[in-house]
mmCIF file of C-alpha atoms in Angstrom:
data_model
loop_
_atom_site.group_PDB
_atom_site.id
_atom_site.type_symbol
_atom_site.label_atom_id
_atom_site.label_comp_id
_atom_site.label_asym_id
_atom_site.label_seq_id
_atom_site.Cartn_x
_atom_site.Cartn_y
_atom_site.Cartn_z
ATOM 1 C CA UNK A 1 0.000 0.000 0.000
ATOM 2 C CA UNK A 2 2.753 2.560 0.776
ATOM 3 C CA UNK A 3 4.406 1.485 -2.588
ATOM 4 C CA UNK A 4 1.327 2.681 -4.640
ATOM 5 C CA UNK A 5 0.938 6.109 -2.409
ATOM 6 C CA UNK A 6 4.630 6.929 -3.165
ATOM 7 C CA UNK A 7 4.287 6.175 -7.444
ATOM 8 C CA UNK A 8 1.029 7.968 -7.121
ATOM 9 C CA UNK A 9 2.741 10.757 -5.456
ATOM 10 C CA UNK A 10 5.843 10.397 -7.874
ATOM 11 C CA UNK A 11 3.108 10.858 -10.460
ATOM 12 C CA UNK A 12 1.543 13.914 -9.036
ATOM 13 C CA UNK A 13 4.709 15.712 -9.206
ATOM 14 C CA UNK A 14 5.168 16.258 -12.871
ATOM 15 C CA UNK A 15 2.213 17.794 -14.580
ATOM 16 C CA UNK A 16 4.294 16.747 -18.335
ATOM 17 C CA UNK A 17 3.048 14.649 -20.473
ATOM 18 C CA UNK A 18 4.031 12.200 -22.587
ATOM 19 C CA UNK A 19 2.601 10.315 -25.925
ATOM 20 C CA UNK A 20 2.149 6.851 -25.382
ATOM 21 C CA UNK A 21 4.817 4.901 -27.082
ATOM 22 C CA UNK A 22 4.484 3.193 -30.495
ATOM 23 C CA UNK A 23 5.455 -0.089 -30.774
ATOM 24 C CA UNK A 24 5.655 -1.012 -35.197
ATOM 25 C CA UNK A 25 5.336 -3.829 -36.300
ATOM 26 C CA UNK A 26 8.865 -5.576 -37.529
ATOM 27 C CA UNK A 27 9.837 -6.613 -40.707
ATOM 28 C CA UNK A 28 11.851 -8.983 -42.603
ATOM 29 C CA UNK A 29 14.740 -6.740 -42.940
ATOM 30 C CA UNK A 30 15.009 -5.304 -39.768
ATOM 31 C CA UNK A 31 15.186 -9.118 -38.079
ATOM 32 C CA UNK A 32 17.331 -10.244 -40.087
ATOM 33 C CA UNK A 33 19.352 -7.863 -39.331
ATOM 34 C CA UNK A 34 19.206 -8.277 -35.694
ATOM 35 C CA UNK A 35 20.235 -12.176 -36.329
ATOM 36 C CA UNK A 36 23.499 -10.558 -38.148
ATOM 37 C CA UNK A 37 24.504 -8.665 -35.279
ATOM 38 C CA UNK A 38 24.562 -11.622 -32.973
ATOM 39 C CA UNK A 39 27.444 -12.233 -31.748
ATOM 40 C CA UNK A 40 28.724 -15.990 -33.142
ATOM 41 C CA UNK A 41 28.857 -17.782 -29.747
ATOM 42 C CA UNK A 42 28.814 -21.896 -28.843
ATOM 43 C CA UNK A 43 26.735 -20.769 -25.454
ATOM 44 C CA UNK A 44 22.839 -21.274 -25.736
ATOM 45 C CA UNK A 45 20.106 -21.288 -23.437
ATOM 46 C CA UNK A 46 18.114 -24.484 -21.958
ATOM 47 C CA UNK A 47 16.571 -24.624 -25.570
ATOM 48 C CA UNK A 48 20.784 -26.238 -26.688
ATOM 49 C CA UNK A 49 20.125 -23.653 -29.823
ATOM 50 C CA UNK A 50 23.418 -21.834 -30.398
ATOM 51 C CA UNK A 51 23.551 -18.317 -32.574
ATOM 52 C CA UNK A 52 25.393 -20.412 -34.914
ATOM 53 C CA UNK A 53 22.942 -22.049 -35.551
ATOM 54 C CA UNK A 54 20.313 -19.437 -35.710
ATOM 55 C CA UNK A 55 22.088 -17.591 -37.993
ATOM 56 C CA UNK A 56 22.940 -20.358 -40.878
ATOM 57 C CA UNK A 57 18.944 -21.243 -40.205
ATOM 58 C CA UNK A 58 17.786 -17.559 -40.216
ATOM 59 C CA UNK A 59 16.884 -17.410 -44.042
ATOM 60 C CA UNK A 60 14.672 -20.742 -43.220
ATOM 61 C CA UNK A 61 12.882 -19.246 -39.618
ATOM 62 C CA UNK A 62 12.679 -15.462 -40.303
ATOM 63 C CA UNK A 63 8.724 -15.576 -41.144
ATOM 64 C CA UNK A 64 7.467 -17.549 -37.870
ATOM 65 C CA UNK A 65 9.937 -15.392 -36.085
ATOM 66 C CA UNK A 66 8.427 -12.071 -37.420
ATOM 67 C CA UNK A 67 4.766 -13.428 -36.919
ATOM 68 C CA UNK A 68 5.456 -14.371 -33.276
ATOM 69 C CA UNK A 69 7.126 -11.048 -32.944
ATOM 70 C CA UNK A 70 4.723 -8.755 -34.128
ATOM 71 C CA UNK A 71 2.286 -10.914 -32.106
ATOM 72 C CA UNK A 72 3.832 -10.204 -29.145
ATOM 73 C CA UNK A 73 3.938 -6.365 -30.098
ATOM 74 C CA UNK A 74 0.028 -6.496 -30.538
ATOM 75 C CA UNK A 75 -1.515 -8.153 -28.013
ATOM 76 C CA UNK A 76 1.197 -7.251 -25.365
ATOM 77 C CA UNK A 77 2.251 -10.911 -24.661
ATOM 78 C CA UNK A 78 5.713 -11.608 -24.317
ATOM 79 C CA UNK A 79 5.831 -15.910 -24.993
ATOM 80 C CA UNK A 80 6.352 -17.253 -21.572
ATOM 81 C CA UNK A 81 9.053 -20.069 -22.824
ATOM 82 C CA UNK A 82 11.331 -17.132 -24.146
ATOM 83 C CA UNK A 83 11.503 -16.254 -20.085
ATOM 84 C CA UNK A 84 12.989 -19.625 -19.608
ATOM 85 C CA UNK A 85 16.819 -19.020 -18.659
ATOM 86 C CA UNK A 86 19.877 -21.273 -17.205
ATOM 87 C CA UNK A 87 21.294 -19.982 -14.224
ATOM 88 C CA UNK A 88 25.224 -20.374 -13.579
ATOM 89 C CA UNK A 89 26.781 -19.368 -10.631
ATOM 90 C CA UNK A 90 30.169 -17.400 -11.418
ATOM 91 C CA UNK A 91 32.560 -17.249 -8.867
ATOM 92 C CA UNK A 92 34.012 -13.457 -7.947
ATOM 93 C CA UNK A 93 36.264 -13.375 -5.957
ATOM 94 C CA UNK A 94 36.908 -14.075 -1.471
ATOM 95 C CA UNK A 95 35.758 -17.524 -0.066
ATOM 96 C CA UNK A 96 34.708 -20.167 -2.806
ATOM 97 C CA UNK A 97 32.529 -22.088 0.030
ATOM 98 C CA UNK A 98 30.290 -19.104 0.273
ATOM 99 C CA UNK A 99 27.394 -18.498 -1.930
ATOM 100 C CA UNK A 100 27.519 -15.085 -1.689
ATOM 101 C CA UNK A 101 31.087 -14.704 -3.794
ATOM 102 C CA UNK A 102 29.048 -15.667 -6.774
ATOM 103 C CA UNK A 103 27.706 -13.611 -9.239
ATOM 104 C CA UNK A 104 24.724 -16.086 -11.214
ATOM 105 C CA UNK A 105 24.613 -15.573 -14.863
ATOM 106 C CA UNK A 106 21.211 -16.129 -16.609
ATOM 107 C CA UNK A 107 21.414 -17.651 -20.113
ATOM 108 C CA UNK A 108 18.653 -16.899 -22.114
ATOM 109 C CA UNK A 109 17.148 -18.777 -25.289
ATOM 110 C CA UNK A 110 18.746 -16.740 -28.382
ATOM 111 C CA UNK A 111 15.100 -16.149 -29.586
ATOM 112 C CA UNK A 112 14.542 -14.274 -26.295
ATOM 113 C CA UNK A 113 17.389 -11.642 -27.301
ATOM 114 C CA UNK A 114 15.841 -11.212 -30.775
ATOM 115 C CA UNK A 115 12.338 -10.072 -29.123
ATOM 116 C CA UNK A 116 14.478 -8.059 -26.668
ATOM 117 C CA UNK A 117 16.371 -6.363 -29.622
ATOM 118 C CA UNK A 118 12.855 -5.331 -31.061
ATOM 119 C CA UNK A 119 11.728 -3.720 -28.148
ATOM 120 C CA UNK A 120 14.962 -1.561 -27.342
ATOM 121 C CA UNK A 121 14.891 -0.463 -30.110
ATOM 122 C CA UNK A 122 11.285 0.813 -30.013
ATOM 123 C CA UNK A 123 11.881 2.239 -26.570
ATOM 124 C CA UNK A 124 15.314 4.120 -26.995
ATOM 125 C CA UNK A 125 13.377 5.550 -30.208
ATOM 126 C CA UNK A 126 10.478 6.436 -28.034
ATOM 127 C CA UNK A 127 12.665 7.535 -25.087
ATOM 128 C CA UNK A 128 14.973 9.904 -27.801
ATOM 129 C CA UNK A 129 11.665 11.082 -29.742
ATOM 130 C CA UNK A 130 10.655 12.596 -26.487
ATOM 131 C CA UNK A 131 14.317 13.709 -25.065
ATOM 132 C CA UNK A 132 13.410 11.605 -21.798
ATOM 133 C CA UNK A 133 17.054 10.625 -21.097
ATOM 134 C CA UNK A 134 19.384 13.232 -20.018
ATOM 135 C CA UNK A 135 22.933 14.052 -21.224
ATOM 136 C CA UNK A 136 24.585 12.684 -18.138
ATOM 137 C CA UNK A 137 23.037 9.031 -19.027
ATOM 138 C CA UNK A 138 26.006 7.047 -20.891
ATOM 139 C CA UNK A 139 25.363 3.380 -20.579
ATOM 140 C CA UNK A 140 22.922 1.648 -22.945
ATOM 141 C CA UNK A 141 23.023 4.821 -25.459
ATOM 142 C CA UNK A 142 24.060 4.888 -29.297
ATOM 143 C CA UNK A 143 27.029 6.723 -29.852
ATOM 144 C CA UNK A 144 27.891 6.800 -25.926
ATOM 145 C CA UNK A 145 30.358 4.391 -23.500
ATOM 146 C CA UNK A 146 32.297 3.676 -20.460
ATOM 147 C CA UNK A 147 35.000 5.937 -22.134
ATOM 148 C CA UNK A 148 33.143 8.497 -23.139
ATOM 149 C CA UNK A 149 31.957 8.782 -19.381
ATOM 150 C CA UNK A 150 35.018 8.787 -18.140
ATOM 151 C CA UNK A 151 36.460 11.909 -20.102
ATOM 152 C CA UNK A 152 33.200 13.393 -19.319
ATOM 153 C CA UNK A 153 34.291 13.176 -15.794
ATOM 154 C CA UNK A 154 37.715 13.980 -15.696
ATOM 155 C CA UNK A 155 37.895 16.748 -18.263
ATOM 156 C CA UNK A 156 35.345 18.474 -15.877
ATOM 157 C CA UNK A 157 37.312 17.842 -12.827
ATOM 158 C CA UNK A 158 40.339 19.684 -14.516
ATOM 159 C CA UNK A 159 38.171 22.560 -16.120
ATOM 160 C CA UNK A 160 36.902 23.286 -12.182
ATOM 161 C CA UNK A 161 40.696 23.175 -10.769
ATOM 162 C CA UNK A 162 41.876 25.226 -13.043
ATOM 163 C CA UNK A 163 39.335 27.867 -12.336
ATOM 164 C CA UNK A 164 40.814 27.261 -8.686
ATOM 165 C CA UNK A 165 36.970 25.784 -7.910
ATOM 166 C CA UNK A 166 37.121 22.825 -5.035
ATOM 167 C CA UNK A 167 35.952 19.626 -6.542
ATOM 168 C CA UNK A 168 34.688 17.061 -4.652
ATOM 169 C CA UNK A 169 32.999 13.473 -5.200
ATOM 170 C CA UNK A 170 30.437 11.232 -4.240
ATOM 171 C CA UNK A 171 30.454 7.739 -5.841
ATOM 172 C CA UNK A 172 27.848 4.814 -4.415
ATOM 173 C CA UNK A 173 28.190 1.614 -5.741
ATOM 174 C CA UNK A 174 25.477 -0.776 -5.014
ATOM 175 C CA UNK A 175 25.503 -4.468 -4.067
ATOM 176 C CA UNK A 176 23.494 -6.299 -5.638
ATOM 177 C CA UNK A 177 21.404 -3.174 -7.574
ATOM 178 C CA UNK A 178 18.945 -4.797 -9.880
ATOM 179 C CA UNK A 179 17.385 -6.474 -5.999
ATOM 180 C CA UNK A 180 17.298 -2.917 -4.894
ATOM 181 C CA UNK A 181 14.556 -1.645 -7.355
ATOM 182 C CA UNK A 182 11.110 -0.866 -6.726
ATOM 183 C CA UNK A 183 8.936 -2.712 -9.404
ATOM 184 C CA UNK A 184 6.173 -0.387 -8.638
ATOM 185 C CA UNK A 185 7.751 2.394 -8.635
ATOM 186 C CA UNK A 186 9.603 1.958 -11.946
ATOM 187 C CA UNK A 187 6.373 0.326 -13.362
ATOM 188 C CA UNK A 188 4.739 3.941 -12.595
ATOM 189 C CA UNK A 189 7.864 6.192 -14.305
ATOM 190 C CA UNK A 190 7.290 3.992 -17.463
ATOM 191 C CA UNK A 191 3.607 4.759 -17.394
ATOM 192 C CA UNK A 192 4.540 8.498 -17.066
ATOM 193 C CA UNK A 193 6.536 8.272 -19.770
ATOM 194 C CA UNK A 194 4.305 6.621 -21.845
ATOM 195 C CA UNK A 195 5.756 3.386 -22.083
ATOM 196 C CA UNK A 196 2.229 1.670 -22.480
ATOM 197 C CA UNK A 197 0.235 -0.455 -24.480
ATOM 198 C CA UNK A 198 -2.440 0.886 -26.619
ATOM 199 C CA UNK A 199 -6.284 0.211 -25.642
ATOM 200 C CA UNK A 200 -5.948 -0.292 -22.219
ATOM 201 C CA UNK A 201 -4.445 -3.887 -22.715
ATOM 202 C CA UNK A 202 -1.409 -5.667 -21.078
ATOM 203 C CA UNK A 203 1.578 -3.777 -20.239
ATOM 204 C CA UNK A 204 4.642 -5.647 -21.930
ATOM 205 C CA UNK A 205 7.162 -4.355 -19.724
ATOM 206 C CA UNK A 206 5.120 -4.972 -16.745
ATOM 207 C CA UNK A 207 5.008 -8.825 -17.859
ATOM 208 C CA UNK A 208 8.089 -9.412 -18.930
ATOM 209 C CA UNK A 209 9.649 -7.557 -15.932
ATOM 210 C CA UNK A 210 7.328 -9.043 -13.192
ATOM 211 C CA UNK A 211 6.955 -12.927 -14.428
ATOM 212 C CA UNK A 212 10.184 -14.505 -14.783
ATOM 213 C CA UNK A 213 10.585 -17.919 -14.973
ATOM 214 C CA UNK A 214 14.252 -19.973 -14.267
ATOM 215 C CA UNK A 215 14.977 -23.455 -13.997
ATOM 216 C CA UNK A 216 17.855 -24.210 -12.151
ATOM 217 C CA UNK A 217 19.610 -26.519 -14.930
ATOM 218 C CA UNK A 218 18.455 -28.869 -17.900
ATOM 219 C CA UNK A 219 18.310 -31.560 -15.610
ATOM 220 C CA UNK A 220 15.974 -30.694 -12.996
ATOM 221 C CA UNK A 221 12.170 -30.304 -14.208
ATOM 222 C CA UNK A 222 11.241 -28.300 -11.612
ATOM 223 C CA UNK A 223 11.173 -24.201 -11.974
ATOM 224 C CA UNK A 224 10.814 -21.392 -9.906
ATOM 225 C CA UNK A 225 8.709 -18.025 -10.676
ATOM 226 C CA UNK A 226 10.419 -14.954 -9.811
ATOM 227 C CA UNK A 227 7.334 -11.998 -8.542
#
């Protein structure tokens, strides 16, 4: 309850609005084109389909792909077995008995990152369209990196000193960050922004986001659901 009274308050704070977001149906060209920029790997998902494998059958599966796709654009349905992932435990760094010095790695079905690839690029058009992210974002950004970032910083830091201005820094780092958000709360900013579904129907984000489900390994039949 104290969730929805802080998005609805979150809410009430802006008075901008924004369009609702447009998500296009795909095409041949445009998926095929996503298969090409796969990276070539042997890893796959619980499915045992490589991107090699995608990619020498891509000329074959394109038109179920796109169909599914634009489906899932339509009615707001993102396919439930795409959320299907293997989870492997990477080990950090500290104690190798403990749990906690392991960072687990998801792998998803490479049909999953296709869909994914369709909707980025609808929202960072949307998102652009509208000048929702701000100057100072660099990660996940066309033309933009780690590098970029960094000079960013530092040529800053030297422009202040040499106008004999005292420069100081904050930097948080936090453990564990994607456990740390609010699902309601960022469910709410992506209404704001108008990252919706037409017609009052399902929100895709909201589904793929909120129902997640992971089976431990391709030998155990039993899943969990993430909520």
């Amino acid at each position: 309850m104290k969730d929805k009274v802080k998005c609805k308050r979150f809410i009430d704070a802006f008075q901008q609005s924004f369009t609702n977001i447009k998500l296009k149906n795909t095409t041949t060209g445009e998926i095929e084109k996503i298969i090409k920029e796969l990276k070539s790997k042997s890893s796959c998902g619980y499915d045992e389909i490589t991107t090699k494998i995608l990619i020498i059958s891509s000329p074959f599966i394109a038109s179920p792909l796109i169909y599914i796709c634009n489906r899932m654009l339509s009615t707001g349905t993102f396919p439930d077995r795409l959320k299907y992932s293997e989870i492997k435990p990477i080990y950090k760094k500290g104690d190798k008995t403990l749990i906690t010095n392991y960072r687990p790695i998801s792998l998803l079905t490479v049909f999953s990152k296709i869909f994914e690839k369709v909707l980025y690029k609808r929202l960072y058009y949307h998102l652009t369209l509208n000048n929702i992210l701000v100057k100072e974002q660099f990660g996940s950004r066309c033309n933009s990196s780690i590098e970029i970032a960094i000079y960013t910083l530092l040529n800053n830091i030297y422009l202040s000193l040499n106008n004999r201005i005292i420069v100081g820094g904050l930097f948080c780092d936090l453990q564990k960050a994607f456990d740390c958000v609010n699902y309601d709360i960022l469910l709410s900013k992506l209404k704001f922004y108008g990252i919706t579904v037409v017609a009052n129907r399902l929100i895709l984000l909201k589904k793929y986001i909120i129902i997640g489900i992971q089976p431990l390994g391709r030998d155990q039949s039993s899943v969990s659901r993430l909520v």
